[in-house]
Backbone as ProteinMPNN parsed JSONL, in Angstrom:
{"seq_chain_A": "XXXXXXXXXXXXXXXXXXXXXXXXXXXXXXXXXXXXXXXXXXXXXXXXXXXXXXXXXXXXXXXXXXXXXXXXXXXXXXXXXXXXXXXXXXXXXXXXXXXXXXXXXXXXXX", "coords_chain_A": {"N_chain_A": [[-20.939, -5.138, -10.469], [-17.812, -4.882, -11.922], [-15.253, -7.24, -11.851], [-11.908, -6.709, -11.201], [-8.959, -7.75, -12.894], [-6.277, -9.356, -11.28], [-3.013, -7.811, -10.986], [-0.744, -9.469, -11.423], [1.712, -9.168, -10.27], [3.606, -7.934, -7.439], [4.056, -5.277, -6.946], [4.036, -2.709, -4.811], [3.363, 0.052, -5.121], [1.793, 0.093, -7.421], [-0.337, -1.585, -6.664], [-1.301, -0.049, -4.528], [-2.134, 2.263, -5.902], [-4.242, 1.199, -7.392], [-5.933, 0.358, -5.285], [-6.483, 2.839, -4.058], [-7.747, 4.203, -6.159], [-10.066, 2.622, -6.509], [-11.217, 2.934, -3.981], [-11.611, 5.711, -3.963], [-13.435, 5.959, -6.043], [-15.579, 4.553, -4.968], [-16.211, 5.987, -2.615], [-16.401, 8.617, -3.4], [-14.521, 10.38, -2.605], [-11.821, 12.475, -3.459], [-8.977, 11.668, -5.608], [-5.598, 10.952, -4.461], [-4.501, 13.768, -2.811], [-2.166, 16.172, -2.882], [-2.018, 18.706, -1.774], [-1.172, 19.784, 0.584], [-3.172, 19.803, 2.482], [-4.492, 20.286, 5.689], [-6.08, 18.33, 6.832], [-6.313, 15.53, 8.911], [-6.817, 12.958, 7.891], [-6.027, 13.13, 5.176], [-3.326, 13.594, 5.623], [-2.535, 11.169, 6.791], [-3.065, 9.381, 4.694], [-1.261, 10.386, 2.784], [1.115, 9.858, 4.161], [1.1, 7.049, 4.223], [1.222, 6.61, 1.468], [3.791, 7.711, 0.945], [5.381, 5.902, 2.423], [4.93, 3.548, 1.014], [6.154, 4.162, -1.411], [8.803, 4.277, -0.544], [9.204, 1.61, 0.288], [8.869, 0.332, -2.184], [11.138, 1.3, -3.464], [13.13, -0.166, -2.214], [12.335, -2.74, -2.766], [11.106, -3.419, -5.411], [9.726, -5.447, -6.855], [8.432, -6.795, -4.904], [9.389, -9.11, -3.671], [11.793, -9.419, -2.341], [11.746, -9.247, 0.493], [10.276, -11.433, 1.054], [11.276, -13.8, 0.068], [14.227, -15.894, 0.213], [16.065, -15.796, -1.887], [16.534, -14.449, -5.221], [14.4, -14.979, -8.117], [15.927, -16.499, -9.927], [17.585, -17.846, -8.229], [19.784, -16.532, -7.311], [21.406, -14.763, -4.667], [20.027, -11.85, -3.072], [21.346, -8.553, -3.551], [23.139, -6.941, -0.915], [21.403, -4.763, 1.227], [20.857, -1.798, 3.057], [18.688, -1.931, 5.599], [16.427, -0.73, 7.9], [15.084, -2.614, 10.199], [13.255, -2.19, 12.282], [12.068, 0.173, 11.402], [10.976, -0.785, 9.022], [9.096, -2.566, 10.045], [7.405, -0.74, 11.4], [6.495, 0.749, 9.215], [5.102, -1.221, 7.818], [3.118, -1.738, 9.717], [1.686, 0.722, 9.727], [0.737, 0.804, 7.078], [-0.771, -1.588, 6.86], [-2.585, -1.043, 8.866], [-4.02, 1.097, 7.762], [-5.173, -0.207, 5.533], [-6.697, -2.117, 6.888], [-8.525, -0.434, 8.121], [-9.898, 0.499, 5.855], [-11.061, -1.903, 5.001], [-12.71, -2.464, 7.232], [-14.461, -0.289, 7.074], [-15.744, -0.867, 4.628], [-17.0, -3.27, 5.297], [-18.783, -2.422, 7.3], [-20.402, -0.683, 5.809], [-21.486, -2.536, 4.018], [-22.968, -4.152, 5.734], [-24.883, -2.449, 6.709]], "CA_chain_A": [[-19.616, -4.565, -10.345], [-16.826, -5.617, -12.7], [-14.117, -7.718, -11.069], [-10.637, -6.379, -11.838], [-7.982, -8.834, -12.968], [-5.078, -9.045, -10.492], [-1.943, -7.352, -11.863], [0.283, -10.467, -11.725], [2.952, -8.812, -9.582], [3.374, -7.428, -6.089], [4.603, -3.923, -6.827], [3.138, -2.047, -3.874], [2.837, 1.331, -5.592], [0.712, -0.194, -8.36], [-1.463, -2.08, -5.873], [-1.808, 1.1, -3.782], [-2.861, 3.113, -6.853], [-5.506, 0.518, -7.694], [-6.768, 0.43, -4.088], [-6.93, 4.21, -3.854], [-8.706, 4.53, -7.216], [-11.321, 1.94, -6.192], [-11.771, 3.581, -2.797], [-12.061, 7.037, -4.371], [-14.657, 5.771, -6.837], [-16.637, 4.092, -4.069], [-16.585, 6.985, -1.607], [-16.514, 9.957, -3.954], [-13.401, 11.178, -2.108], [-10.905, 12.646, -4.593], [-7.711, 10.947, -5.64], [-4.592, 11.498, -3.553], [-4.377, 15.21, -2.927], [-0.922, 16.582, -2.238], [-2.098, 20.153, -1.638], [-0.834, 20.11, 1.98], [-4.411, 19.966, 3.236], [-4.206, 19.896, 7.071], [-6.977, 17.263, 7.262], [-5.497, 14.394, 9.375], [-7.017, 11.822, 6.985], [-5.142, 13.328, 4.026], [-1.962, 13.433, 6.105], [-2.292, 9.734, 6.966], [-3.014, 8.797, 3.352], [0.008, 10.791, 2.182], [2.181, 9.129, 4.855], [1.08, 5.674, 3.71], [1.734, 6.694, 0.098], [5.247, 7.901, 1.029], [5.982, 4.646, 2.877], [4.862, 2.579, -0.088], [7.196, 4.538, -2.368], [10.089, 3.869, 0.049], [9.28, 0.148, 0.204], [9.091, -0.011, -3.595], [12.53, 1.602, -3.802], [13.944, -1.271, -1.693], [11.84, -4.056, -3.188], [10.114, -3.07, -6.436], [8.904, -6.592, -7.268], [7.729, -7.314, -3.742], [9.81, -10.46, -3.297], [13.042, -9.384, -1.571], [11.514, -9.5, 1.906], [9.457, -12.64, 1.203], [12.015, -14.992, -0.353], [15.654, -15.761, 0.541], [16.841, -15.535, -3.099], [15.777, -13.992, -6.385], [13.786, -16.09, -8.865], [16.955, -17.336, -10.531], [18.368, -18.501, -7.187], [20.879, -15.674, -6.862], [21.08, -13.981, -3.463], [19.808, -10.428, -3.301], [22.444, -7.702, -3.088], [22.955, -6.409, 0.424], [20.791, -3.442, 1.31], [20.709, -1.333, 4.427], [17.274, -1.82, 5.955], [16.102, -0.574, 9.312], [13.98, -3.555, 10.388], [12.231, -1.552, 13.109], [11.356, 1.093, 10.514], [10.191, -1.608, 8.107], [7.958, -3.051, 10.819], [6.487, 0.388, 11.625], [5.866, 1.057, 7.923], [4.129, -2.296, 7.577], [2.012, -1.53, 10.645], [0.881, 1.849, 9.253], [0.07, 0.443, 5.822], [-1.82, -2.575, 7.123], [-3.611, -0.355, 9.649], [-4.872, 1.831, 6.818], [-5.955, -1.184, 4.754], [-7.678, -2.693, 7.797], [-9.569, 0.578, 8.261], [-10.689, 0.458, 4.623], [-11.855, -3.132, 5.049], [-13.749, -2.287, 8.247], [-15.464, 0.635, 6.52], [-16.528, -1.574, 3.613], [-17.855, -4.251, 5.981], [-19.861, -1.681, 7.963], [-21.327, -0.242, 4.76], [-22.164, -3.709, 3.489], [-23.898, -4.691, 6.733], [-25.921, -1.489, 7.114]], "C_chain_A": [[-18.619, -5.459, -11.079], [-15.631, -5.984, -11.82], [-12.831, -7.413, -11.831], [-9.721, -7.592, -11.824], [-6.756, -8.445, -12.136], [-3.91, -8.704, -11.418], [-0.859, -8.379, -12.172], [1.645, -10.139, -11.143], [2.59, -8.24, -8.22], [3.97, -6.038, -5.887], [3.623, -3.085, -6.002], [2.56, -0.746, -4.412], [1.707, 1.125, -6.595], [-0.531, -0.693, -7.62], [-2.111, -0.942, -5.084], [-2.638, 2.011, -4.699], [-4.212, 2.507, -7.183], [-6.461, 0.571, -6.498], [-7.338, 1.832, -3.928], [-7.942, 4.63, -4.923], [-10.064, 3.89, -6.928], [-11.997, 2.592, -4.995], [-12.321, 4.962, -3.15], [-13.364, 6.953, -5.171], [-15.822, 5.405, -5.924], [-17.13, 5.206, -3.145], [-16.86, 8.365, -2.184], [-15.433, 10.898, -3.449], [-12.394, 11.296, -3.242], [-9.654, 11.774, -4.488], [-6.742, 11.596, -4.666], [-4.364, 12.98, -3.831], [-3.134, 15.641, -2.166], [-0.864, 18.096, -2.056], [-1.765, 20.63, -0.232], [-2.077, 20.448, 2.8], [-4.153, 19.489, 4.66], [-5.122, 18.796, 7.611], [-6.138, 16.057, 7.668], [-5.641, 13.17, 8.482], [-6.084, 11.939, 5.787], [-3.685, 13.134, 4.422], [-1.599, 11.954, 6.255], [-2.169, 9.049, 5.612], [-1.684, 9.144, 2.681], [1.183, 10.074, 2.843], [2.257, 7.693, 4.369], [1.628, 5.656, 2.288], [3.255, 6.837, 0.097], [5.951, 6.613, 1.444], [5.993, 3.607, 1.766], [5.925, 2.894, -1.137], [8.58, 4.123, -1.859], [10.252, 2.357, -0.046], [9.525, -0.301, -1.23], [10.536, 0.252, -4.011], [13.462, 0.487, -3.331], [13.578, -2.604, -2.333], [10.731, -3.889, -4.225], [9.198, -4.233, -6.822], [8.156, -7.239, -6.107], [8.153, -8.71, -3.339], [11.058, -10.496, -2.421], [12.827, -9.743, -0.104], [10.666, -10.755, 2.14], [10.234, -13.916, 0.887], [13.506, -14.803, -0.084], [16.536, -15.46, -0.671], [15.916, -15.003, -4.185], [15.251, -15.213, -7.144], [14.806, -17.031, -9.494], [17.824, -18.059, -9.522], [19.518, -17.675, -6.667], [20.47, -14.922, -5.595], [20.855, -12.514, -3.842], [21.033, -9.649, -2.859], [22.123, -7.157, -1.697], [22.343, -5.019, 0.345], [20.667, -3.056, 2.775], [19.233, -1.115, 4.735], [17.151, -1.721, 7.461], [14.88, -1.448, 9.572], [12.888, -2.99, 11.285], [11.4, -0.578, 12.269], [10.477, 0.338, 9.529], [8.937, -2.14, 8.809], [6.936, -1.936, 11.035], [5.774, 0.775, 10.331], [4.785, 0.037, 7.611], [2.895, -2.092, 8.453], [1.103, -0.379, 10.194], [0.094, 1.494, 7.996], [-1.055, -0.55, 6.082], [-2.927, -1.982, 7.99], [-4.564, 0.412, 8.758], [-5.773, 0.863, 6.051], [-7.011, -1.854, 5.619], [-8.835, -1.723, 8.023], [-10.479, 0.625, 7.045], [-11.603, -0.761, 4.637], [-12.993, -3.001, 6.053], [-14.846, -1.374, 7.731], [-16.349, -0.079, 5.499], [-17.472, -2.595, 4.26], [-19.036, -3.581, 6.675], [-20.883, -1.21, 6.931], [-22.122, -1.41, 4.202], [-23.262, -4.186, 4.448], [-24.996, -3.707, 7.13], [-26.951, -1.269, 6.03]], "O_chain_A": [[-18.599, -6.671, -10.865], [-15.071, -5.131, -11.132], [-12.684, -7.818, -12.984], [-9.708, -8.364, -10.865], [-6.249, -7.331, -12.268], [-3.821, -9.246, -12.52], [-0.102, -8.173, -13.121], [2.636, -10.779, -11.495], [1.414, -8.082, -7.891], [4.343, -5.674, -4.771], [2.514, -2.793, -6.45], [1.384, -0.46, -4.186], [0.756, 1.907, -6.616], [-1.647, -0.27, -7.92], [-3.336, -0.879, -4.983], [-3.714, 2.471, -4.316], [-5.215, 3.217, -7.248], [-7.658, 0.801, -6.67], [-8.534, 1.997, -3.69], [-8.899, 5.341, -4.616], [-11.099, 4.538, -7.085], [-13.214, 2.781, -4.993], [-13.394, 5.336, -2.676], [-14.27, 7.768, -4.997], [-16.932, 5.906, -6.101], [-18.332, 5.346, -2.922], [-17.487, 9.197, -1.528], [-15.413, 12.074, -3.811], [-12.135, 10.308, -3.929], [-9.331, 11.228, -3.433], [-7.024, 12.658, -4.111], [-4.069, 13.377, -4.958], [-3.061, 15.492, -0.947], [0.203, 18.7, -2.169], [-2.053, 21.778, 0.108], [-2.027, 21.282, 3.704], [-3.64, 18.385, 4.84], [-4.948, 18.371, 8.753], [-5.327, 15.587, 6.87], [-4.684, 12.412, 8.326], [-5.423, 10.969, 5.417], [-2.898, 12.577, 3.657], [-0.499, 11.536, 5.894], [-1.273, 8.231, 5.405], [-1.053, 8.278, 2.073], [2.147, 9.717, 2.165], [3.346, 7.173, 4.128], [2.416, 4.776, 1.94], [3.938, 6.158, -0.67], [6.993, 6.265, 0.889], [6.967, 2.872, 1.606], [6.532, 1.979, -1.693], [9.425, 3.675, -2.634], [11.32, 1.871, -0.42], [10.31, -1.22, -1.465], [11.095, -0.489, -4.819], [14.476, 0.22, -3.975], [14.418, -3.498, -2.431], [9.566, -4.18, -3.954], [8.015, -4.021, -7.087], [7.336, -8.133, -6.315], [7.37, -9.436, -2.727], [11.345, -11.528, -1.814], [13.636, -10.463, 0.482], [10.37, -11.102, 3.283], [9.891, -14.991, 1.379], [14.004, -13.679, -0.144], [17.635, -14.927, -0.515], [14.693, -15.093, -4.087], [15.623, -16.347, -6.839], [14.566, -18.235, -9.583], [18.716, -18.814, -9.91], [20.168, -18.057, -5.693], [19.324, -14.493, -5.466], [21.427, -12.014, -4.811], [21.696, -10.034, -1.896], [20.958, -6.943, -1.359], [22.721, -4.205, -0.498], [20.401, -3.903, 3.628], [18.606, -0.209, 4.184], [17.707, -2.533, 8.2], [13.764, -1.076, 9.211], [11.71, -3.278, 11.073], [10.179, -0.515, 12.408], [9.363, 0.768, 9.23], [7.852, -2.158, 8.228], [5.736, -2.156, 10.872], [4.585, 1.093, 10.348], [3.684, 0.393, 7.19], [1.765, -2.253, 7.991], [-0.121, -0.494, 10.272], [-1.079, 1.846, 7.869], [-2.167, -0.377, 5.581], [-4.087, -2.376, 7.864], [-5.777, 0.385, 8.968], [-6.979, 1.081, 5.934], [-8.11, -2.135, 5.141], [-9.991, -2.139, 8.106], [-11.693, 0.773, 7.181], [-12.787, -0.656, 4.319], [-14.125, -3.386, 5.757], [-16.03, -1.65, 7.927], [-17.568, 0.089, 5.507], [-18.609, -2.76, 3.818], [-20.153, -4.098, 6.649], [-22.089, -1.323, 7.151], [-23.317, -1.276, 3.942], [-24.348, -4.573, 4.018], [-25.943, -4.088, 7.818], [-27.887, -0.491, 6.217]]}, "name": "protein", "num_of_chains": 1, "seq": "XXXXXXXXXXXXXXXXXXXXXXXXXXXXXXXXXXXXXXXXXXXXXXXXXXXXXXXXXXXXXXXXXXXXXXXXXXXXXXXXXXXXXXXXXXXXXXXXXXXXXXXXXXXXXX"}
């Protein structure tokens, strides 16, 4: 298996696209399907995708919520962020990624 080179940034939508492509290739499950399929799995995947797009809109480079200032030392412009909503989004995204990891570990060990 060819090891992919890390992208060199933390843009969540790009990382999500790479994760989903690798997962789709591994499982044979199609790419993100926005056909309003009532399958709960597709609904969860679409919800995670939507959350990642929202997070990217607030923090495209993935550093605003990790560092107190921008790379040049300038403070970030004020933005209205619902911290409870941010926490819930993080929980849903990491829950999905944890599920992917668990699935891969089970497949590896069986």
